[in-house]
Structures are given as structure tokens and as C-alpha cells.
Amino acid sequence: MSRRRVIQCALGGSASVLLSNQPLFAETAAPAATPPPRPARAKSVIQIWLWGGPCHLDTFDPKPEAGTDYCGPFGKPLETKVAGIRINELLPVLASQADKFSILRGMTHGINAHETASYVMQTGHPEGDRIVYPSVGAVVSLFKGRAAGYQGQIPPYIVLTEPQGRFSEAGFLGSRYKPFATGGNPAKTPFAVEGIVAEGFSEERQRARRDLLHRMDTLAKDMPQHPAIAAMRRCEDDAYDLILGNGAKTFDLNQETPELRDKYGRSTFGQSCLMARRLVELGVPYITINYKGWDTHKQHFQIMRRQLPEMDKGVGTLIEDLASHGLLDSTIVWWGGEFGRTPKVQNESPWNGGRSHYGKAFCSMVAGGGFKGGQVVGATDARGEEVASRPIYPWDLVGSIYELLGIDTEATLPHPLGLTARVMPGKEEKLKSGGRLHEIM
Amino acid sequence: MPREPYEASSFSVPPCRIDAIIFTRLAKDGLVPALPCSDAVFVRRVFLDLIGTLPTGDEVAAFLSDKASDKRNKLVDTLFKRDEFADYWAMKWCDLLRVKAEFPVNLWPNPAQAYHRLVHTCLADNLSMDRFARGLLTASGSNMRVPQANFFRAVQSREPRSLAAAVSLVFMGVRQDSWTPAELDSLAVFFSRVGYKSTMEWKEEIVFFDEAKPAAKGPVNMPDGQLLPVPPERDPRSVFADWLIQPNNPWFARNLANRAWYWLLGRGLVHEPDDVRKNNPPSHPELLAYLEKEFVSHGYDMRHLLRLIVNSRTYQLSCIPVGDNPRTLELFGAYPIRRLDAEVLIDAICAVTGTGESYSSAIPEPFTFLPDGSRAIALPDGSISSSFLELFGRPARDSGFESERNSNPSAAQRLHFLNSSQIRSKIEKSSSLGKLLRNTGAPNNTATQLYTDILCRPPTETEKSLVREVLGAATNRKEALIDLTWALFNTTEFLCRH
């Protein structure tokens, strides 16, 4: 078996050929990827997950006419590059890129609890009774990862920088489809990617240590053929391929110009966006940027003043940069959180100017990979409280993303217990739906 | 020839019924069991398997120097009395019972903690398993005041069929899909009158026998062929419990005996351990029947089962199989090498380095934070976690299947151990490193301390000379000690039960 093959198996690709004769360490086999129903437009996805729920009124669906009870201090939205589309006044970079992305103002699911809303948004499945579905990233790494020919050394599903932790991303697919979380902080030098980049350790010391480990591993030396020990050894080989191979170079943001790094913003979020572009260049199919800090029950507007410019520089520059590298056509950028926030500002104690969870109406944004730019899909009412036209349910959005990736939404997923589970909910589930986003695809 | 330091030349325990069955079966296939494990291997193994905790250097030394011939049996009995025994087994039981505050089970933090506490107390008091099961199956009351009542809340659907499926998985080891629809419908009758209502107290919920729901129309056809009357005035759950917990019920005792075997020896006699069905027969039917009979005749005493198994020669085999036929491992001809469970592994690192971890649950609000230095095996709620636990395959407690716990090794886990800041900083801050740095004495003492602290055994002569060589060649003693510690943490011996 080739080295490449070994890495693929261990770092969460598919094909469990390697492990098939080892009862103790065997895993359930992944299926062969079903042939896509139509050619894929997109090769990669960058999911910008605003953890906690960003307010639709204060980002891509401003409502200055509703008055300060609703829009707070943000009464002067920016006109964007696309006539008639306005966004929050603190988002000038995004405004200058508005021809490249589309705003989904009709998002709705009606769930106000973080956990359940995150599950529904990140899986595209309604809350079920006994099946916990995998997240979009896990599904993409199943269908676009090793089995579909992804050859990179970097695992196919990367999280910058911490896992979301609100539900099990891999769902029933199991832990080999979990994302690789980088840890560390890309705004620092070096970007100490957990496990791959160890600050202050020369390559020479790494090699010397590995040699020492082999000399000291008495039990393994006694029986290298034991299936459990052989499996451990394969994992070690794969790990060192990343430590001593190209892994470290990939994550070295100093390979980019200081000007570009400044443009993204030297924040953890901004540099994560830049890192995501580098990963897309290497062909990594799915990258999630977990962006914390959007659950703003209190001090909402103070936090927005600080955070919106940071978000704007990161996302706006990412879209521009992807386009200038010729990558935007094949890369979906998906921006959003689990829900929106209460349109009417909560001025009463203890919130004193905060916004709560709001799943009835909110917005997301998509760009690239076959999504048209400069469009608005759906609309909320005058106060942003109800979807007034063209509702978009989580499965409408997620199904559209799969379509662009060429993933058959009718395909079955391998359930370890053989239960029937499909990529997207079928018609028999009779879910409310506004339909996939064909108007912008 | 026994291999140093893992094997001994003779057994320390007499042969028992388990061994007769296992060794005969191996011989039938022309297979030979491994040699007996050494005392040093046994002490670490039995600590990890019974209390999910590494022995300290002192505990190892005391055991090794004990000359009593029955010291292994005595050690087992002392372990049952340790607090960590209840911690570790409560962890396993709470995996099956899906004790988790949040999605998708949604017990909510207070009830989850109360539920965990109840399970923990039952295990610490060694409540017989028939009473334990009956308590869960028949409880009515508030989720906060009657923790048992959470059994019927720790499900994603409250349809009678789903409740029946949850009961059948935990207490019968049978998966929903192994029943025919008619069988499942029969079982569902017993859970068709479970009621739920909320109270004025935030997140309080009462589970009760809802007499307003229709009673069974007649006797129920049970999967064992019995025709069971369900009187309308009785809570049908208690009728079910009476049926389930009787000595000749073909599922209850057998399921727990099979799980006990699986928990200790890594593979069920029926494999997978929660997949009992007609066309999945046990590898050793006679042994399963024997364990089941012992369990029932000893009043459903779980410790009796565990004691029988760990005091057997089969359990006390070394992990080095004779020959390379994979059947040897499937037929229990050697102790199975398994990566330590996520919780046990992080606790072991913390204990050896004298460092702590902090655990919290960011969901639901209000957040839960545990005091620094809390042990992972004692975490009360599946929603309280850490990235280490996630990486090393702690079960999400979504389904209650044993296979949800993933102790397979992965490259990402190896990266974490080889090179992460977490492990590096634990080694650098470790109290034993400090001790080694202050003690500039003989390299042999250094080797002894390193090996006893980390691998729970003294070093062999070869290992001592290797340590001498490394320290002798080092220009920076601290760096050399860090590298030695790091290397031992990364050995198969440390990372695995063996």
C-alpha cells in the first residue's frame, strides 16, 4: 500500500481498506461516492460561521425607516456598488464588492435555541427523532475528499481555529469525518497550528525525538505486527508527514505580503480569512471559520461598532482576493449564523440595549462557486420581523450549496447501523420550503 | 520464554470455569493462549479497567513488593471501594443512558447532574442491577427531584415506539431494527401511557403514569412467547419491568453479562455488545450462559460479574499473542490492546504531570463551569466537554450505542500527542520534571522515577542504559528530561491498555 493511501485513510478520507483485517481497530467502511447528478461548479466552500447569531438588521438587511427602536444608532446604511442594495454603514469593503455576492434576506426556520438552530443550519436537516446528521463540512469531505480524488496532505475539512462544539459535526458518520481544528492564532507569528507547528522546535530536534521514541517504545518493538500496534504506527507516520512535510509551510502566513495581510486586518478573524484562501488554493474542499462573539444580548451596539469593521475587512477582502486569484468562480463563500436577532432593540433591564435570538427572519450571504452576485433573494417586512416574500429554509440553502458542488442531494449517507439517511431531506418529509436558490445559480 | 517486563512464567490465580471454556475453544482451533501477564502489567491494567485511573508510583511499588499469593484478588476488592470506581462506571452508564444537558437529548443541566448523581450513588452503593433497572423503568415524578424519571426524557422522540426502542437497547441489548414491526408495537404498549407535563418551575418536567391515555386492549404477545396481561389500573411500565427482570428472561441478565465482558475484554461474547439478535450468536454460548447464571444467582450483583472476569486467567493473559492468527484475538487468546478512553487518557496525563484541565459547557446558557482540576471520568454531563475529549472520541451521547465511543487511533490524535502545545506545556510544567531536575543523582534513579511515574513499572536493564546514554550525551539536561518524558508519553504502552 502506498504512503499516500495510508495518509488518506488515517486523516479522515474514506476507504477503510487498510483497516479491514483488524477487528479491534476497524471502522465502518465509507461508500463509494455516488456520481454527481450534474457537473460541479464549485470545488471548495469557505463557511464563515458567525457563532451566536448576527443581527440581520445591523448587517445585510438594514431598516432605517423602522426607527431607532429597531435600527438603533445605525440609521444611515451604505449604498453599495449595486444600485438599490443597501447594507450597514460599517461595511464599506463589502459594499465595494456587492456585485460579487448575493444577500439572502428571506432566511427563516423559527428556532430560537442556539443548539437546535445551529444543528438545523449546519446540517440542512430539521431536528429529527433518532438520527443526528453530519454537518455540511462532513458531508462535503465524504463526497469531495479522498474518495473523490482529493490528494492534498492537509485534511479535507479544516476549522479555523476552534471547533464549534455545539453539536457533533460528524454526526453519525463518526469521528473520522470530524474537522481538523487548527487551534493557534493566525494573527500571531508563527501560526502555531496545533500538532503541526511547534514553536521553538527545529526540524532536527523533531527527527531526533522521533528516533528516541522508537528506541523507547519497548512494547511496540516486541510485536510490530500486532494489528493495534501497526495501526498506531501508521497514524504516527501520517502525523510526521505533516510535521516534517509541507504542513508547516502551508500555514506560514508570512509567505503573503504585509500589505495584503494588513488589508485583511491583523485580527484573528481577518487572518483566518486569508488562511482560508491559501487552503482553497491547495484544493482543500471545506473550510469553516468559526467567528465567535455574535450572541449580543447586552452591549449589542458597542460590540457591533467594534466587530463589524473587523468582519467587513476580513470577508470583503476575502471575496476580492479570491476573485483576483481566479478562485471565486470555483469557491462558495457562505456567511451566516444560526439565526438573526430580535429586530426590536431590548432597551429594558437587564439587556439595556441588546438583542435576543430570532429565528423567524434573518439573513445569510453567499458568493462564488456558481452563485451569482449582486442579487437579493427574499425580503423581510418593514421592521425585519417577518419574511415578507421568498422564504428560504435551511434545507433550501444547504441543498443549493450541494447542487453547486455536484453532490447528489438524493444520495444516501452511510449510517453505521444501516438506517436510511439521505444527503438532504426527501419530499416525503413534507418540509416547508421556498425552493432552492435557482434564481441566483 | 516470558518477555520482560510484560510476562510472567506462571499464573497467580487458579483456573476457573471461564478459563476452561476459553482455553478449550482456543485449542479446538489449534490456537495457544498468551503467557500470563506480569504483576506490573496487571496492576496498571486492573486500575485502568476497574477505576479508569492510573496507579501511583507508591501503589505500584506496594503491590509489587507484596508477597501474598492472593494479592491480585485483594487488589481487585480494594478497587471496588474507591470513589473512582463509581466515577468510571457512572461514566459508562451515562453514555448508555445519554446523560446530556443539551441537543439532541435536552435533559437540561440540573436534571442531567441529578441523573448522573443518582447513577453514581447506585454504583458506589452497589445497588443490584435489577433494582437499578426497575427504578429507571418505573419512575414517576419531577426531572429535578426524582432523577430516575429522566430515563424517559433522555430520548429524542417520546413516541411509545421510540421509548420501547430506548429500553430495548439499554436493557436488552437489542436494536430497534432487529425487532419485527409487530414485536416493537407489542413492546410499545408498555410505554403508551407515559405522560409528561411541565410545572411553574423553569425547565421542570413531571414524568407520570397518564391514566387518561388508552389502556392496552388485551394481553400483550411478548417476544419470548409469553402472553402478558396488562391490567388497566396498573402502570404498564411496571408490568414490563416485572417481565424483564425475572430470572428466566432471556435478555436482561444476558445483556448485562455480555456488556461486562465487553467492557473488560474489548469485545462482546455477542459482538457488537448491543446487537443481540437470532442471527448474531455468541462466540462462546456456554460462557455467556455461565456468566448470566452467576449474575442472577448472586442477586444481579455487577461487582460479582466483574470480579469473576478479572480474577480469571483469561483476563490475566499478557497482551502479546502467540502466533499471528487474528482468530487468537477474537477468541480472547490475549488481552486486547486498546487506546485509553479519552477521559481516562487526559486524566492519566494530568495525574502524571500534576497539572489540571478546565471543563465547561457553553450551552445552554447559563454556562456551566467545573472547578479546575476536575477529572474527566467524573464529568456529570455529556455537554460538558473539552477539545481534547472531542478529539479522542468521547461519545456524543446521541444514540446510546456502545460504538459511539471511538477509541480508534487517528493521525490527528497522534499530532496532538507528538506536537501540541497542550501536551508540551503539561510536560514542561510537570511536577515530576521539577523533581527530576532538582535530583541530579544517579541516572538509574532518574530512569526508575520516569518509568514508574509514566508507565507504572520499573525500567528494564536495557531501558536504564538507554536513559543513561541519553542523559550522558545531553548538553542540556532539562531538554533531555523533557524529551525522555515526551517519548514515554508517546509510547504504545502509555497510550494503551495492555
Coordinates of C-alpha atoms in Angstrom, one line a residue, chain B residues 143-490:
Chain B
N143 CA -37.0 15.6 36.5
M144 CA -35.2 17.5 39.2
R145 CA -36.4 15.7 42.3
V146 CA -36.8 12.1 41.0
P147 CA -33.7 11.7 38.9
Q148 CA -34.8 8.3 37.6
A149 CA -37.6 10.0 35.8
N150 CA -35.1 11.3 33.3
F151 CA -34.8 7.9 31.8
F152 CA -37.9 8.6 29.7
R153 CA -36.7 12.1 28.9
A154 CA -33.3 11.2 27.6
V155 CA -34.8 10.3 24.2
Q156 CA -35.2 12.3 21.0
S157 CA -38.7 11.2 20.5
R158 CA -41.4 10.4 23.1
E159 CA -43.5 8.2 20.9
P160 CA -44.2 4.8 22.6
R161 CA -42.2 3.0 19.9
S162 CA -39.1 5.2 20.5
L163 CA -39.4 4.7 24.3
A164 CA -39.6 1.0 23.7
A165 CA -36.5 1.2 21.4
A166 CA -34.5 3.0 24.1
V167 CA -35.5 0.5 26.8
S168 CA -34.7 -2.4 24.5
L169 CA -31.3 -1.0 23.5
V170 CA -30.1 -0.4 27.1
F171 CA -31.6 -3.3 29.0
M172 CA -32.0 -6.0 26.4
G173 CA -29.1 -5.1 24.1
V174 CA -31.4 -5.3 21.1
R175 CA -31.5 -2.6 18.4
Q176 CA -34.8 -1.2 17.2
D177 CA -34.3 -2.6 13.7
S178 CA -33.8 -6.1 15.0
W179 CA -37.4 -6.3 16.1
T180 CA -40.2 -7.0 13.6
P181 CA -42.7 -4.1 13.5
A182 CA -45.2 -6.3 15.4
E183 CA -42.7 -7.1 18.1
L184 CA -41.9 -3.4 18.5
D185 CA -45.5 -2.5 18.6
S186 CA -46.1 -5.0 21.4
L187 CA -43.2 -3.5 23.4
A188 CA -44.5 0.0 22.7
V189 CA -47.8 -0.9 24.5
F190 CA -46.0 -0.7 27.8
F191 CA -44.8 2.9 27.2
S192 CA -48.0 4.2 25.7
R193 CA -49.2 5.7 28.9
V194 CA -46.1 7.7 29.8
G195 CA -47.2 11.3 30.4
Y196 CA -45.1 14.4 30.5
K197 CA -46.1 17.8 32.0
S198 CA -44.3 21.0 32.8
T199 CA -44.6 23.0 36.0
M200 CA -44.3 26.6 37.0
E201 CA -40.6 25.9 37.8
W202 CA -38.3 26.8 34.9
K203 CA -37.4 23.6 32.9
E204 CA -39.1 21.3 35.5
E205 CA -41.0 18.5 33.9
I206 CA -43.0 15.7 35.5
V207 CA -43.0 12.2 34.1
F208 CA -46.1 10.2 35.1
F209 CA -48.5 7.4 34.5
D210 CA -51.1 9.0 32.4
E211 CA -54.3 7.2 33.1
A212 CA -56.1 9.4 30.5
K213 CA -54.3 7.6 27.7
P214 CA -56.0 4.4 26.4
A215 CA -55.1 1.2 28.2
A216 CA -54.0 -2.0 26.4
K217 CA -56.8 -3.7 24.7
G218 CA -55.8 -7.1 25.9
P219 CA -52.9 -9.3 26.8
V220 CA -49.7 -8.5 25.0
N221 CA -47.7 -11.0 23.0
M222 CA -44.2 -10.8 24.3
P223 CA -41.1 -11.6 22.1
D224 CA -40.3 -14.6 24.3
G225 CA -43.8 -16.1 23.5
Q226 CA -45.5 -15.2 26.8
L227 CA -48.9 -13.7 26.7
L228 CA -48.8 -10.9 29.3
P229 CA -52.0 -9.4 30.8
V230 CA -51.8 -5.6 31.3
P231 CA -54.5 -4.6 33.9
P232 CA -55.8 -1.1 33.0
E233 CA -55.3 0.2 36.6
R234 CA -51.6 -0.7 36.6
D235 CA -48.8 1.4 35.2
P236 CA -47.9 -0.8 32.2
R237 CA -44.2 0.2 32.7
S238 CA -44.2 -1.8 35.9
V239 CA -45.8 -4.8 34.2
F240 CA -42.9 -4.6 31.7
A241 CA -40.3 -4.3 34.4
D242 CA -41.7 -7.4 36.2
W243 CA -41.5 -9.3 32.9
L244 CA -38.0 -8.1 32.1
I245 CA -36.4 -8.7 35.5
Q246 CA -37.2 -12.3 36.2
P247 CA -34.5 -15.0 36.3
N248 CA -35.6 -16.7 33.2
N249 CA -36.0 -13.6 31.0
P250 CA -33.7 -14.3 28.0
W251 CA -32.5 -10.7 27.6
F252 CA -31.9 -8.8 30.8
A253 CA -29.2 -10.7 32.7
R254 CA -27.5 -11.9 29.5
N255 CA -27.2 -8.4 28.1
L256 CA -25.5 -7.2 31.3
A257 CA -23.2 -10.2 31.4
N258 CA -22.3 -9.6 27.8
R259 CA -21.7 -5.9 28.4
A260 CA -19.5 -6.6 31.5
W261 CA -17.4 -9.0 29.3
Y262 CA -17.2 -6.3 26.6
W263 CA -16.2 -3.6 29.0
L264 CA -13.3 -5.6 30.3
L265 CA -12.2 -7.5 27.3
G266 CA -12.9 -5.2 24.4
R267 CA -15.2 -7.5 22.5
G268 CA -18.6 -8.9 23.5
L269 CA -19.3 -12.6 23.6
V270 CA -22.1 -11.3 21.4
H271 CA -20.5 -8.8 19.2
E272 CA -21.4 -5.9 18.9
P273 CA -22.4 -5.9 22.5
D274 CA -25.7 -4.1 21.8
D275 CA -26.7 -6.1 18.8
V276 CA -28.4 -9.2 20.2
R277 CA -30.4 -11.0 17.6
K278 CA -31.0 -14.5 16.4
N279 CA -28.6 -14.5 13.6
N280 CA -25.8 -13.0 15.7
P281 CA -24.9 -15.8 18.0
P282 CA -22.4 -15.5 20.9
S283 CA -18.8 -16.7 20.2
H284 CA -19.0 -18.7 23.5
P285 CA -22.6 -19.6 24.3
E286 CA -21.6 -21.8 27.2
L287 CA -19.6 -18.9 28.8
L288 CA -22.4 -16.4 28.3
A289 CA -24.9 -18.8 29.9
Y290 CA -22.5 -19.3 32.8
L291 CA -22.0 -15.6 33.4
E292 CA -25.7 -15.0 33.2
K293 CA -26.4 -17.7 35.7
E294 CA -23.8 -16.4 38.1
F295 CA -25.2 -12.9 37.8
V296 CA -28.7 -13.9 38.6
S297 CA -27.8 -16.3 41.4
H298 CA -25.8 -13.5 43.0
G299 CA -28.7 -11.1 43.1
Y300 CA -27.8 -9.2 40.0
D301 CA -24.5 -8.0 41.6
M302 CA -22.4 -6.3 38.9
R303 CA -19.3 -6.5 41.0
H304 CA -19.6 -10.2 41.2
L305 CA -19.5 -10.4 37.5
L306 CA -16.6 -8.0 37.2
R307 CA -14.7 -9.9 39.9
L308 CA -15.3 -13.3 38.2
I309 CA -13.8 -11.9 35.0
V310 CA -10.8 -10.1 36.3
N311 CA -9.8 -12.9 38.6
S312 CA -9.7 -15.3 35.6
R313 CA -6.6 -16.5 33.9
T314 CA -8.2 -15.3 30.6
Y315 CA -8.3 -11.7 31.8
Q316 CA -4.8 -12.1 33.2
L317 CA -3.1 -13.2 29.9
S318 CA -0.4 -11.0 28.5
C319 CA -1.3 -8.8 25.5
I320 CA 1.3 -10.5 23.4
P321 CA -0.5 -13.1 21.3
V322 CA 1.2 -16.4 20.3
G323 CA 1.3 -16.6 16.6
D324 CA -0.3 -14.2 14.2
N325 CA -3.7 -15.8 13.6
P326 CA -6.2 -13.0 14.1
R327 CA -8.6 -15.5 15.5
T328 CA -6.5 -15.7 18.6
L329 CA -7.5 -12.1 19.5
E330 CA -11.2 -12.7 18.6
L331 CA -11.3 -15.8 20.8
F332 CA -9.7 -13.9 23.7
G333 CA -6.3 -15.7 23.5
A334 CA -4.5 -12.5 24.5
Y335 CA -5.5 -9.4 26.4
P336 CA -6.7 -6.8 23.8
I337 CA -4.5 -3.7 23.3
R338 CA -6.9 -0.7 23.2
R339 CA -6.2 3.0 23.2
L340 CA -7.2 4.6 26.5
D341 CA -10.6 6.2 26.6
A342 CA -10.5 9.9 26.0
E343 CA -11.4 10.7 29.6
V344 CA -9.0 8.2 31.1
L345 CA -6.2 9.4 28.9
I346 CA -6.4 13.0 29.8
D347 CA -6.8 12.2 33.5
A348 CA -3.7 10.0 33.2
I349 CA -1.6 12.8 31.7
C350 CA -2.9 15.2 34.3
A351 CA -2.1 12.8 37.2
V352 CA 1.4 12.1 35.9
T353 CA 2.3 15.7 35.3
G354 CA 0.4 17.1 38.3
T355 CA -1.5 19.5 36.0
G356 CA -5.2 20.2 35.7
E357 CA -7.8 20.8 33.0
S358 CA -10.8 23.0 33.0
Y359 CA -14.1 21.8 31.7
S360 CA -17.1 23.9 30.8
S361 CA -20.3 23.8 28.8
A362 CA -21.0 26.8 26.7
I363 CA -24.5 25.6 26.2
P364 CA -27.2 26.0 27.3
E365 CA -27.0 29.4 29.0
P366 CA -26.3 29.8 31.8
F367 CA -22.9 28.3 31.2
T368 CA -21.6 25.5 33.4
F369 CA -18.0 25.7 34.6
L370 CA -16.4 23.0 36.7
P371 CA -13.6 23.7 39.2
D372 CA -10.1 23.4 37.7
G373 CA -8.5 20.0 38.2
S374 CA -11.8 18.2 37.8
R375 CA -11.3 14.7 36.5
A376 CA -12.8 13.9 33.1
I377 CA -14.1 10.5 34.1
A378 CA -16.2 12.2 36.7
L379 CA -17.8 14.8 34.4
P380 CA -21.6 14.7 35.1
D381 CA -22.9 15.8 31.8
G382 CA -22.1 14.9 28.2
S383 CA -22.5 18.6 27.2
I384 CA -19.5 19.4 29.5
S385 CA -16.5 18.8 27.4
S386 CA -13.1 19.9 26.0
S387 CA -11.4 19.8 22.7
F388 CA -9.2 17.0 23.9
L389 CA -12.1 14.8 24.7
E390 CA -13.7 15.5 21.4
L391 CA -10.5 14.7 19.5
F392 CA -10.1 11.4 21.3
G393 CA -13.5 10.1 20.6
R394 CA -15.6 10.7 23.7
P395 CA -19.1 9.7 22.7
A396 CA -21.6 12.5 21.9
R397 CA -24.2 10.6 23.8
D398 CA -26.6 11.0 20.9
S399 CA -27.7 7.4 20.5
G400 CA -26.7 5.2 23.5
F401 CA -24.8 2.8 21.2
E402 CA -21.5 1.4 22.6
S403 CA -19.9 2.1 19.3
E404 CA -20.4 5.9 19.7
R405 CA -17.3 5.8 21.9
N406 CA -14.4 5.8 19.4
S407 CA -11.1 4.6 20.8
N408 CA -9.5 4.1 17.4
P409 CA -6.3 5.9 16.9
S410 CA -6.1 8.7 14.3
A411 CA -3.4 10.8 12.8
A412 CA -4.9 13.9 14.3
Q413 CA -4.7 12.4 17.8
R414 CA -1.0 11.5 17.1
L415 CA -0.3 15.0 16.0
H416 CA -1.8 16.2 19.3
F417 CA 0.4 14.0 21.4
L418 CA 3.6 14.4 19.4
N419 CA 3.5 18.1 18.9
S420 CA 0.7 20.1 20.5
S421 CA 1.1 23.0 22.9
Q422 CA -1.2 21.3 25.4
I423 CA 0.9 18.2 25.8
R424 CA 4.1 20.2 25.6
S425 CA 3.1 22.6 28.3
K426 CA 1.9 19.9 30.6
I427 CA 5.3 18.2 30.3
E428 CA 7.2 21.5 30.9
K429 CA 5.1 22.3 33.9
S430 CA 5.0 18.8 35.3
S431 CA 5.8 18.4 38.9
S432 CA 7.8 15.2 38.2
L433 CA 10.0 17.1 35.8
G434 CA 10.8 19.6 38.6
K435 CA 11.6 16.7 40.9
L436 CA 13.9 15.1 38.3
L437 CA 15.7 18.4 37.7
R438 CA 16.3 19.0 41.4
N439 CA 17.6 15.4 41.8
T440 CA 20.8 15.3 40.0
G441 CA 21.7 11.9 41.4
A442 CA 22.3 8.6 39.7
P443 CA 20.8 8.3 36.2
N444 CA 19.4 4.9 37.3
N445 CA 17.1 6.7 39.8
T446 CA 16.0 9.1 37.1
A447 CA 15.1 6.1 34.9
T448 CA 13.2 4.4 37.7
Q449 CA 11.2 7.5 38.5
L450 CA 10.4 8.3 34.9
Y451 CA 9.2 4.7 34.1
T452 CA 7.3 4.3 37.4
D453 CA 5.5 7.6 37.1
I454 CA 4.6 7.3 33.4
L455 CA 4.5 3.6 32.6
C456 CA 3.7 2.3 36.1
R457 CA 6.5 -0.1 36.2
P458 CA 10.3 -0.1 36.9
P459 CA 12.6 0.1 33.8
T460 CA 14.3 -3.0 32.5
E461 CA 18.1 -3.0 32.4
T462 CA 18.1 -2.1 28.7
E463 CA 15.8 0.8 29.4
K464 CA 18.1 2.0 32.2
S465 CA 21.1 2.0 30.0
L466 CA 19.2 3.9 27.3
V467 CA 18.3 6.6 29.7
R468 CA 21.9 6.7 30.9
E469 CA 23.0 7.1 27.4
V470 CA 20.6 9.9 26.6
L471 CA 21.4 11.9 29.7
G472 CA 25.1 11.3 29.3
A473 CA 25.1 12.6 25.7
A474 CA 22.9 15.6 26.6
T475 CA 24.3 19.2 26.6
N476 CA 21.1 20.4 28.2
R477 CA 19.8 18.2 31.0
K478 CA 16.4 19.8 31.1
E479 CA 15.8 19.4 27.4
A480 CA 16.9 15.8 27.6
L481 CA 14.5 15.1 30.5
I482 CA 11.7 16.8 28.6
D483 CA 12.4 14.6 25.6
L484 CA 12.5 11.4 27.6
T485 CA 9.2 12.3 29.3
W486 CA 7.7 13.2 25.9
A487 CA 8.9 9.9 24.4
L488 CA 7.4 7.8 27.2
F489 CA 4.0 9.6 26.8
N490 CA 4.1 8.7 23.2

